[in-house]
Coordinates of C-alpha atoms and ligand atoms in Angstrom, one line a residue:
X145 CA 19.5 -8.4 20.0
X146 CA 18.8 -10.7 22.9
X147 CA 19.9 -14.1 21.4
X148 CA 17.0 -15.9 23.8
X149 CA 14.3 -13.3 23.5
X150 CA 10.8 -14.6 22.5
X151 CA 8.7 -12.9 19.3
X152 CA 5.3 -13.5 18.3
X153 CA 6.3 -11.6 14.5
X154 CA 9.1 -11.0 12.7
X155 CA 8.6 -8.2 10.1
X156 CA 11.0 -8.0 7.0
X157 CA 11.2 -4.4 6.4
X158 CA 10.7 -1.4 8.1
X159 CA 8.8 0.4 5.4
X160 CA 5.1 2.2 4.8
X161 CA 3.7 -1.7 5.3
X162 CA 6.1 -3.0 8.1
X163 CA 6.1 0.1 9.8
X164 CA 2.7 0.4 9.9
X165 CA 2.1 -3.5 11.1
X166 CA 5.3 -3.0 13.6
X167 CA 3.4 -0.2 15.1
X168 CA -0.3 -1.9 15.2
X169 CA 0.8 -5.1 16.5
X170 CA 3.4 -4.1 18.8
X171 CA 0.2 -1.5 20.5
X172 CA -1.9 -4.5 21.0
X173 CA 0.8 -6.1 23.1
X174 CA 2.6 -8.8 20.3
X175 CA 6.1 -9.2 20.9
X176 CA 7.8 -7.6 17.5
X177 CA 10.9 -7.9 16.0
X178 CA 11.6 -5.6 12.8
X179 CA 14.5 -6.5 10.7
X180 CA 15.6 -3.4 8.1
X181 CA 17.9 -3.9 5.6
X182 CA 19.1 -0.4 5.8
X183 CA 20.2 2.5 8.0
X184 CA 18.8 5.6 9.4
X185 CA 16.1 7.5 7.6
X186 CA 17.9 10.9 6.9
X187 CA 16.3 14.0 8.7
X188 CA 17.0 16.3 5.5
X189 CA 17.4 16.2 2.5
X190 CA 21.0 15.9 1.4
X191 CA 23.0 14.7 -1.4
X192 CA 25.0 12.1 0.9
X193 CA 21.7 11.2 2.6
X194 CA 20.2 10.4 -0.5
X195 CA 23.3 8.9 -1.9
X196 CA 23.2 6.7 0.7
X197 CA 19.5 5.2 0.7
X198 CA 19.2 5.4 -2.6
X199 CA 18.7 2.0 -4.7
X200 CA 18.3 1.9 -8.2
X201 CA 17.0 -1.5 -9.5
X202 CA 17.5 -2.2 -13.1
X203 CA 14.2 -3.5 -15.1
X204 CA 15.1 -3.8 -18.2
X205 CA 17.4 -2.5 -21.1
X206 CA 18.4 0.9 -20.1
X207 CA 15.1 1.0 -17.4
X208 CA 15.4 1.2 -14.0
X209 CA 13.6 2.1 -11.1
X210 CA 14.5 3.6 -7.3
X211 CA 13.5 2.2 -4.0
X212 CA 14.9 3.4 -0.8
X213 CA 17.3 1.4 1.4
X214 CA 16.6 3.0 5.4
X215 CA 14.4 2.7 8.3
X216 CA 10.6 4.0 7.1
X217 CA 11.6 2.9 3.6
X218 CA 10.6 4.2 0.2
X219 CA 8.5 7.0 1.6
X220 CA 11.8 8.6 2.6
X221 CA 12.5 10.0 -0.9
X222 CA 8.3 9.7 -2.1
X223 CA 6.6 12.4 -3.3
X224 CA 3.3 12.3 -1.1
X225 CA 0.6 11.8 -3.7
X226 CA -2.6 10.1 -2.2
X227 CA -4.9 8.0 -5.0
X228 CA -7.7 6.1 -3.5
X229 CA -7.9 2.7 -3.9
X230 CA -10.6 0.6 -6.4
X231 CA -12.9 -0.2 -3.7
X232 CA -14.7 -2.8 -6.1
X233 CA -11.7 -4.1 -7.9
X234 CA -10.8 -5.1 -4.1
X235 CA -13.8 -6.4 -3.3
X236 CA -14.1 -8.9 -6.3
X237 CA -10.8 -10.7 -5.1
X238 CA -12.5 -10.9 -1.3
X239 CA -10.8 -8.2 0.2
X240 CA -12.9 -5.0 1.6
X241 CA -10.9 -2.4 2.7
X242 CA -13.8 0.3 3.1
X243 CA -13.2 0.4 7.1
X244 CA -9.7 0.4 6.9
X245 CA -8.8 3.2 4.3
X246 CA -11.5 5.7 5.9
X247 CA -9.7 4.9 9.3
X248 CA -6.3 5.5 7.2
X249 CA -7.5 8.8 6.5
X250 CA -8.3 9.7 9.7
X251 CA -5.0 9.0 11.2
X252 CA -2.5 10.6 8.5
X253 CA -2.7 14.5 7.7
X254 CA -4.0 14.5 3.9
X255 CA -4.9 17.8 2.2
X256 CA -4.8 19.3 -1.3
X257 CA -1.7 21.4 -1.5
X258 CA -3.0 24.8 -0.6
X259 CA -3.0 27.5 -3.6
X260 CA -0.1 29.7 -2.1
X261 CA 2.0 26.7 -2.0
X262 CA 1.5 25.5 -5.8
X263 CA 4.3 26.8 -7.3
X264 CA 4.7 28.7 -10.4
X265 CA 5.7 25.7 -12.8
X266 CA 2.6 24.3 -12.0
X267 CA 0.2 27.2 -11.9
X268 CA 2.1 27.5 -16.0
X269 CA 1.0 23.3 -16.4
X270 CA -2.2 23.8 -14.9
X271 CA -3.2 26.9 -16.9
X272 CA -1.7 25.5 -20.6
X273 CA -3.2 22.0 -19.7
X274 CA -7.1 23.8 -19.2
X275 CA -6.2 25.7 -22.6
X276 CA -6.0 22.8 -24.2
X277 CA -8.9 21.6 -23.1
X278 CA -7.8 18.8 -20.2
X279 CA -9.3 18.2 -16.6
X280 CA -6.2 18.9 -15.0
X281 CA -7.4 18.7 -11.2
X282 CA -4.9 18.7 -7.9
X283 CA -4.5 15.4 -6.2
X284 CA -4.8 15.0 -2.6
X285 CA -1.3 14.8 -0.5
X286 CA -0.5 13.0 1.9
X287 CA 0.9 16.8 3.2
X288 CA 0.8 18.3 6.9
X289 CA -0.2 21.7 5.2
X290 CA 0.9 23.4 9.1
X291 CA 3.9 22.5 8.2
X292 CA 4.9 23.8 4.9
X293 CA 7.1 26.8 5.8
X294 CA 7.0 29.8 3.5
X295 CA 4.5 28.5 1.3
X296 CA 6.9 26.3 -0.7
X297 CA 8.2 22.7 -0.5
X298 CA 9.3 21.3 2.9
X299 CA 10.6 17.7 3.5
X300 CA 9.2 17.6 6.7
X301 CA 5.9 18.7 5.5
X302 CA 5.2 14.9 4.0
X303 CA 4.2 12.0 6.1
X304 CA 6.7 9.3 6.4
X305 CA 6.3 5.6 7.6
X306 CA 9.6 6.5 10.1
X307 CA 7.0 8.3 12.5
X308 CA 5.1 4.8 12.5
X309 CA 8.1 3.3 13.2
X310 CA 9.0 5.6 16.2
X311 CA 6.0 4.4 17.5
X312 CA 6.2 1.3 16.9
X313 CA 9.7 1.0 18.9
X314 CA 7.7 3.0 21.8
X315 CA 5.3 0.7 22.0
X316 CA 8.1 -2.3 22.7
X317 CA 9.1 -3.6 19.0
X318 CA 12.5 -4.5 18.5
X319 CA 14.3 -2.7 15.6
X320 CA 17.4 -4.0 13.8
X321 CA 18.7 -2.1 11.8
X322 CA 20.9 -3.4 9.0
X323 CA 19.8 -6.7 9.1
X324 CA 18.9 -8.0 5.6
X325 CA 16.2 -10.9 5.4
X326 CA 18.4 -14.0 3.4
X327 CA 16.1 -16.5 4.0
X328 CA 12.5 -18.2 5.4
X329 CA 13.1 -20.7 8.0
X330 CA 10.4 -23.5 6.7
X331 CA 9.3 -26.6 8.7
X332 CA 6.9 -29.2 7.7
X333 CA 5.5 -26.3 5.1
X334 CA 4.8 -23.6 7.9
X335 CA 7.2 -20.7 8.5
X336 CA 9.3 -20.9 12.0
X337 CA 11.4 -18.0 11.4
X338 CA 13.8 -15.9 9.5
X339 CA 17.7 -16.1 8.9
X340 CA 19.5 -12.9 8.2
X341 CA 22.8 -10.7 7.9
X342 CA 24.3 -8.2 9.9
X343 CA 26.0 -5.8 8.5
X344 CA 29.9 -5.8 8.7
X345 CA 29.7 -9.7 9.1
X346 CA 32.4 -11.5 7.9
X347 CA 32.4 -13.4 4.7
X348 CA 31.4 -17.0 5.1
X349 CA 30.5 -16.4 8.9
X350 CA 26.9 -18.3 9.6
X351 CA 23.6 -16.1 9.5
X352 CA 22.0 -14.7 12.3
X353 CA 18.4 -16.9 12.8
X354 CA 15.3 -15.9 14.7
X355 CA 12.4 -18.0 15.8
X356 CA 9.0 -16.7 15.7
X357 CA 5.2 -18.4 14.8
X358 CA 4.5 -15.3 12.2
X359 CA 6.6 -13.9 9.8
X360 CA 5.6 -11.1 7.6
X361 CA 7.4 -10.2 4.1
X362 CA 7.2 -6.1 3.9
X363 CA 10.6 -6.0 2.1
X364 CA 9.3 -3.9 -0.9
X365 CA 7.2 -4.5 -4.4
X366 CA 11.1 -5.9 -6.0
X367 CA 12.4 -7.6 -2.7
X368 CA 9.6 -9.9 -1.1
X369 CA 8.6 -11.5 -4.2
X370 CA 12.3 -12.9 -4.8
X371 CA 12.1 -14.1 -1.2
X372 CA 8.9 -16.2 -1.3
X373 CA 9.9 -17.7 -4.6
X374 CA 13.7 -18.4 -3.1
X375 CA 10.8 -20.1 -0.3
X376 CA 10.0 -22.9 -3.3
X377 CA 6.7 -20.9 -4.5
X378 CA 7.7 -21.3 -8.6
X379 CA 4.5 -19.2 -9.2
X380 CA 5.6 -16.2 -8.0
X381 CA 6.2 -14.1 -11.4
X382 CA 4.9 -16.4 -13.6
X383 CA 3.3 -14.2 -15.9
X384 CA 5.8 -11.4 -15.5
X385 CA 5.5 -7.9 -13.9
X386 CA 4.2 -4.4 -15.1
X387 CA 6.1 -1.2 -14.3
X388 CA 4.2 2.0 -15.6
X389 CA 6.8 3.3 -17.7
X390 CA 7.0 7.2 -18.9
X391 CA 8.2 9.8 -19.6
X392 CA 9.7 12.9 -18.2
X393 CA 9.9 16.2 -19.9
X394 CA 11.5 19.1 -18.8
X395 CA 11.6 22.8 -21.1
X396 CA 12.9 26.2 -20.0
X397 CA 10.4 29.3 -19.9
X398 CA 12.9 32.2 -20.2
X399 CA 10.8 34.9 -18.0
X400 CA 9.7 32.4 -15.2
X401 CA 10.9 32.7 -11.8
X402 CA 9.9 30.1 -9.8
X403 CA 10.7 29.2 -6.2
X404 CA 10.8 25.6 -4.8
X405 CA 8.2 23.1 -5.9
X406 CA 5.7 19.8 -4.1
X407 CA 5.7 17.9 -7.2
X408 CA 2.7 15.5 -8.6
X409 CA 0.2 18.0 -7.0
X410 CA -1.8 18.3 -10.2
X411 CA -2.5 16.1 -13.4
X412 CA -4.8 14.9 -15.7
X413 CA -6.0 11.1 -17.1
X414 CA -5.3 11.6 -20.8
X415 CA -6.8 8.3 -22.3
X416 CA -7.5 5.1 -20.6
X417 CA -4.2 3.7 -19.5
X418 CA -2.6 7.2 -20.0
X419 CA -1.8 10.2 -17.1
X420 CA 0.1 13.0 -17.2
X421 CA 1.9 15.2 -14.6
X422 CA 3.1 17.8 -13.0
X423 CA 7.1 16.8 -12.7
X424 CA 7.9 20.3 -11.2
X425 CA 10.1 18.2 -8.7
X426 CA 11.9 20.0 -5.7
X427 CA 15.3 22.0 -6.6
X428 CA 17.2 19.8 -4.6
X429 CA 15.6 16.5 -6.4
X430 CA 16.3 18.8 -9.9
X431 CA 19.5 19.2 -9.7
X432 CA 19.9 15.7 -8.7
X433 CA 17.9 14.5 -12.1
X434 CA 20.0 17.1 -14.0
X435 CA 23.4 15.7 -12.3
X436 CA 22.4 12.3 -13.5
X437 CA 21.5 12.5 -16.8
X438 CA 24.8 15.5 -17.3
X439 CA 22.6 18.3 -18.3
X440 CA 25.0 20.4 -16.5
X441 CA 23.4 23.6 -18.4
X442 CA 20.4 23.0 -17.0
X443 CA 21.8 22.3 -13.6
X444 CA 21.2 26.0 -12.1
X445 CA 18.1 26.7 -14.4
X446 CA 15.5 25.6 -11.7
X447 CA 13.3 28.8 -11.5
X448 CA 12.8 28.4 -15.4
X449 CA 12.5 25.0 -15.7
X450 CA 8.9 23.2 -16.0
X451 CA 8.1 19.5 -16.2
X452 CA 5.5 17.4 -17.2
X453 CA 5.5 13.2 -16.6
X454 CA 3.5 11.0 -18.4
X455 CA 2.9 7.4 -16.9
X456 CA 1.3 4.9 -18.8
X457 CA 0.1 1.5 -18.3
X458 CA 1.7 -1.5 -19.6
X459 CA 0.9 -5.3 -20.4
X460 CA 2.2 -7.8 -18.0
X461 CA 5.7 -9.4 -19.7
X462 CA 9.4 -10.2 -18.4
X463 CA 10.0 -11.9 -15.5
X464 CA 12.8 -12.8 -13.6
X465 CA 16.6 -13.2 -15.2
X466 CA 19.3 -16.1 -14.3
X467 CA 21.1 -14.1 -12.5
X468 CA 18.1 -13.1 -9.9
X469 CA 17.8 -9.5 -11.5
X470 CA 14.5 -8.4 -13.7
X471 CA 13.6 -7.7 -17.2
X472 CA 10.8 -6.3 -18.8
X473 CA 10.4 -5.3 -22.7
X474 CA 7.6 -3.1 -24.1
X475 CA 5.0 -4.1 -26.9
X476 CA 3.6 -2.0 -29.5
X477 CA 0.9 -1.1 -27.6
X478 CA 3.1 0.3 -24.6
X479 CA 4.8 2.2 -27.3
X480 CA 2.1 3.6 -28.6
X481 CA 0.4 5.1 -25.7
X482 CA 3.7 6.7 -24.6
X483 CA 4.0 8.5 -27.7
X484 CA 0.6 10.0 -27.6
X485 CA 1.0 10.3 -23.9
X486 CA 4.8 12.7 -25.0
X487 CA 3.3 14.4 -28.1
X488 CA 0.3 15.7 -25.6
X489 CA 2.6 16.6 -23.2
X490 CA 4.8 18.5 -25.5
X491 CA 1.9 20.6 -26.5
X492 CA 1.0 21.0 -23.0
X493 CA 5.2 22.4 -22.1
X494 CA 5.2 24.7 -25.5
X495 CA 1.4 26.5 -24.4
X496 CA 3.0 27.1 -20.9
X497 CA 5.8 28.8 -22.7
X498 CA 8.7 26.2 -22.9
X499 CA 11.5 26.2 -25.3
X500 CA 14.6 23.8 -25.2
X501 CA 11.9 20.9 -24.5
X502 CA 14.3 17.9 -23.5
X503 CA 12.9 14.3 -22.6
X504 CA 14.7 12.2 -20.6
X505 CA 14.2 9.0 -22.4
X506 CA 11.7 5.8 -20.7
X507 CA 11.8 5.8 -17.0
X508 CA 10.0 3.9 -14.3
X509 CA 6.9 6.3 -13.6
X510 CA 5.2 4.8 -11.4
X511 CA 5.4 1.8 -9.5
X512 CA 6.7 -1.9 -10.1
X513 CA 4.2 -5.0 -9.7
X514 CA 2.0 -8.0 -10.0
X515 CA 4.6 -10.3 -9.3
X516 CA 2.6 -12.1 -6.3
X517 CA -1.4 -11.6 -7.3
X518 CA -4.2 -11.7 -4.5
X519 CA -6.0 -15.2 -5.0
X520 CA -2.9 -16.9 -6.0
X521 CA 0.2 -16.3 -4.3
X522 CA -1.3 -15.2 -1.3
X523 CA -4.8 -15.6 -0.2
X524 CA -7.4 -12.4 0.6
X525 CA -5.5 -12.4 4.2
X526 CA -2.5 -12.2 2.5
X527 CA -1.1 -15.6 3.3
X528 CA 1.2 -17.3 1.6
X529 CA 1.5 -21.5 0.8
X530 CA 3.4 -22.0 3.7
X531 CA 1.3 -21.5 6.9
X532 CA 2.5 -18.6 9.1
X533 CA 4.1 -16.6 6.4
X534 CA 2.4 -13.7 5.2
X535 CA 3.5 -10.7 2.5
X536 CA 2.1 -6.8 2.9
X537 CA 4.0 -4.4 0.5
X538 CA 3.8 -2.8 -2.9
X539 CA 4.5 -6.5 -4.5
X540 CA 0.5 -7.3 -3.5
X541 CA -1.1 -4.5 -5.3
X542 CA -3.1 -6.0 -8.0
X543 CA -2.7 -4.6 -11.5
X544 CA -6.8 -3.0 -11.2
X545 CA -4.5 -0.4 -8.9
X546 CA -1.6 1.5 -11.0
X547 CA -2.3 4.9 -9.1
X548 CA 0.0 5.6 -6.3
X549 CA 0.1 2.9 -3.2
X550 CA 0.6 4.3 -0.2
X551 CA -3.1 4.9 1.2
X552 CA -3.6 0.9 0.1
X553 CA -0.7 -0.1 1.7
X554 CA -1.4 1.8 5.1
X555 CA -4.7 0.0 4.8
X556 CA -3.9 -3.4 4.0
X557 CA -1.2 -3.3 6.9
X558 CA -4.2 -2.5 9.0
X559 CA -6.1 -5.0 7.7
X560 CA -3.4 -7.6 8.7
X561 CA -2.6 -6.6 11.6
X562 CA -6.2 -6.8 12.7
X563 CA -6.3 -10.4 11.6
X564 CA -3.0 -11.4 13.0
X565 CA -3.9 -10.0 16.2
X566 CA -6.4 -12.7 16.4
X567 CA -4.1 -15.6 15.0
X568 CA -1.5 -14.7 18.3
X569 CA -3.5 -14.1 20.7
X570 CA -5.8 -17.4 19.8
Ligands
FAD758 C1 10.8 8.6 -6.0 C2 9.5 7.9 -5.5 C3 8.3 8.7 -5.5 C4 7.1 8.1 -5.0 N1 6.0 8.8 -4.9 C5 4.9 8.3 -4.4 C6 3.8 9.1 -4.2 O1 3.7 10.2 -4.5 N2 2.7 8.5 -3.6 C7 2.7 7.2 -3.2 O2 1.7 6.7 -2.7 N3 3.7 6.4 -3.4 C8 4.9 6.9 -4.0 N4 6.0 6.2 -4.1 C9 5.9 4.7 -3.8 C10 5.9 4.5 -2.3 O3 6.9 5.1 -1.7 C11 6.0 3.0 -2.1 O4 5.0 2.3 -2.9 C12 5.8 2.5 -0.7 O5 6.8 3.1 0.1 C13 6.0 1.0 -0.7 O6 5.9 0.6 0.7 P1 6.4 -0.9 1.0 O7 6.1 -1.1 2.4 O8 5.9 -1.8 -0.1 O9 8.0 -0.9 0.8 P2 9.1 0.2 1.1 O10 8.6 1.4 1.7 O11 10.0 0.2 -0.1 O12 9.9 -0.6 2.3 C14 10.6 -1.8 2.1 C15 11.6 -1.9 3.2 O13 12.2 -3.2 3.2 C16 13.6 -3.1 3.4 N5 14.2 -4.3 2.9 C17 14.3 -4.7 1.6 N6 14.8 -5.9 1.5 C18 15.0 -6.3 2.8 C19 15.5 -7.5 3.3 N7 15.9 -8.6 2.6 N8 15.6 -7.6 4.7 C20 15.2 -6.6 5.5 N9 14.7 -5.4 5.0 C21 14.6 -5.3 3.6 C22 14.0 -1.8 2.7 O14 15.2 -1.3 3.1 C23 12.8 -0.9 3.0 O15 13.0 -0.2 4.2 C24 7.2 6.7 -4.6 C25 8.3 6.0 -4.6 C26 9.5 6.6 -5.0 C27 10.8 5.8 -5.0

């Protein structure tokens, strides 16, 4: 980087949000610096690729969750399911996105996974799900359906922040990559700047620092909120965090044979606070789950292997540990809805033909948050305490919102950038 060059933003994190903020604000003519913790997105899918950019965060005893470490962010490994934001929950806490998510929709390619790509596994889920009496209904995707090739899952067939950020570096922003945020530069209560480490820097040498009027956290739903409180905001997971724990089941139909899989096309709400899946993930993510947890005998059983997930929605609790990790425990009410959430969807596996029904114990289902709440942390522009400093990411969805993000995110970073457009230029 040009040690004397002048920005108007810095942008922590190159991922859905700061992609997407990167790219507006850089198009309006802001001088943008991104700083990414990580490297290069990969291209393909590959077990080094992943390997490398893969981050798994412990939660809590034995619970963890994954987040993506590279250029474009978590959407690198996501699975491409669109939920629509709670308009109204939004709009109680002063914050209308109505404008911004139908222009969201307009600008990345959404569609429900066409018939001839759904693949068997989930054709079997869908069909023993309606037996049994559940609304099992596709999602929407956030899937260029042009470019599925052969009618079965295709990487490139998903949208992915990293095109935002191509832009974004077309239309002037600077990129580094392999910078990671340490710390907000703070003066007199308003943010000035942002020091950070290269990568490869030598142990003890002094951080890198950059100046600039605006800084905007986009570091992730686990990263930003350690940031701002390291700031001196002490409220920032006060009253702990959720993460949607589940469950994942997998079972073996004998006499399937099915080909590669988009998975979380389909799925049902079973009770309030309770979904289940389609977890008919890709045979390269499979074998990867299967490697992990050493089901080696189930390792080359993808065509006859079907999944189910169940998410369910937990109480706030936990918090931050000494050490700067996090912790969450479960209550008896979690508990509960997971077991009804497995026991429906082991009847759902053993309709569709399953035997050898296996589950692979509480997992992270859906997203982490609520660490850093609308109205509090940040107000309904998404400003922090400290003047100039402002958080977009996953860490902002409010807990009305446990469906998947990335629609909400793409229009809250269009919301921001809108209103920081006028904050620069004024
Ligand atoms: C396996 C999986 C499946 C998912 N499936 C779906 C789905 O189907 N639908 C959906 O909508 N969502 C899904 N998600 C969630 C979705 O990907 C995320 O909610 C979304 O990407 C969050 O965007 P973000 O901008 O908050 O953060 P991210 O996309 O995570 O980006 C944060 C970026 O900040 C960087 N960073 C972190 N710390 C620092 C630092 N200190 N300094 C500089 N850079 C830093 C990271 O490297 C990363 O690039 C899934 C996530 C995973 C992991």
């Amino acid at each position: 980087m040009e040690p004397t060059k002048q920005y108007d933003v810095v942008v922590v994190g190159s991922g859905t949000c700061g992609a997407a903020i990167a790219r507006d604000l850089s198009a309006r003519g802001a001088r943008v610096l991104v700083l990414e913790r990580g490297g290069e997105a990969p291209q393909r899918e590959s077990i080094l690729s992943v390997v490398s950019i893969a981050d798994e965060v412990k939660v809590g005893h034995k619970l963890s969750t994954l987040r993506v470490l590279a250029a474009g962010g978590s959407s690198a490994l996501y699975f491409g399911v669109l939920n629509d934001p709670p308009l109204d929950a939004f709009m109680a806490i002063g914050v209308d996105l109505r404008d911004d998510v139908a222009a969201v929709r307009l600008e990345v390619p959404i569609c429900e996974l066409p018939d001839a790509a759904v693949g068997e596994q989930s054709q079997r889920l869908r069909d023993a799900a309606r037996a049994l009496g559940h609304d099992w209904r596709k999602h929407e995707m956030l899937i260029d359906s042009a470019k599925i090739e052969g009618d079965r899952y295709t990487y490139g067939a998903l949208w992915k922040a990293k095109s935002h950020l191509a832009a974004a570096v077309e239309n002037g922003a600077t990129l580094i990559k392999h910078a990671e945020a340490k710390k907000i530069l703070i003066e007199d209560g308003r943010a000035v700047g942002v020091a950070y480490a290269e990568k490869g820097r030598s142990r003890g040498a002094a951080l890198e620092t950059v100046r600039a009027p605006v800084v905007v956290l986009a570091a992730g739903e686990l990263a930003s909120p350690k940031i701002l409180r390291d700031c001196g905001d002490a409220r920032v997971g006060d009253r702990g965090f959720y993460c949607n724990p589940g469950y994942a089941l997998y079972g073996i139909v004998p006499e399937m044979d099915a080909r590669d899989n988009f998975v979380g096309s389909m799925g049902c709400v079973l009770d309030e606070g309770i979904e289940l899946g389609d977890a008919n993930v890709s045979k390269f993510m499979y074998r990867l789950m299967m490697l992990g947890k050493f089901k080696i005998g189930r390792l080359f059983k993808y065509p006859q292997s079907i999944g189910i997930g169940v998410k369910v929605k937990d109480g706030f609790g936990g918090g931050f540990t000494e050490k700067g990790g996090y912790h969450k425990d479960f209550d008896d009410a979690d508990m509960k809805k997971l077991r009804r959430g497995e026991a429906e969807a082991r009847k759902i596996l053993e309709r569709a033909g399953a035997k050898s029904i296996y589950n692979f114990g509480i997992s992270v289902a859906g997203r982490v948050g609520g660490f850093i709440r609308i109205g509090e942390q940040v107000d309904a522009d998404l400003q922090t305490k400290f003047r100039g400093l402002y958080v977009c990411d996953g860490s902002i969805i409010p807990d009305a919102m446990r469906g998947t993000p990335t629609l909400t995110l793409l229009a809250f970073a269009r919301r921001l950038s809108r209103h920081l457009a006028t904050t620069i230029s004024a």
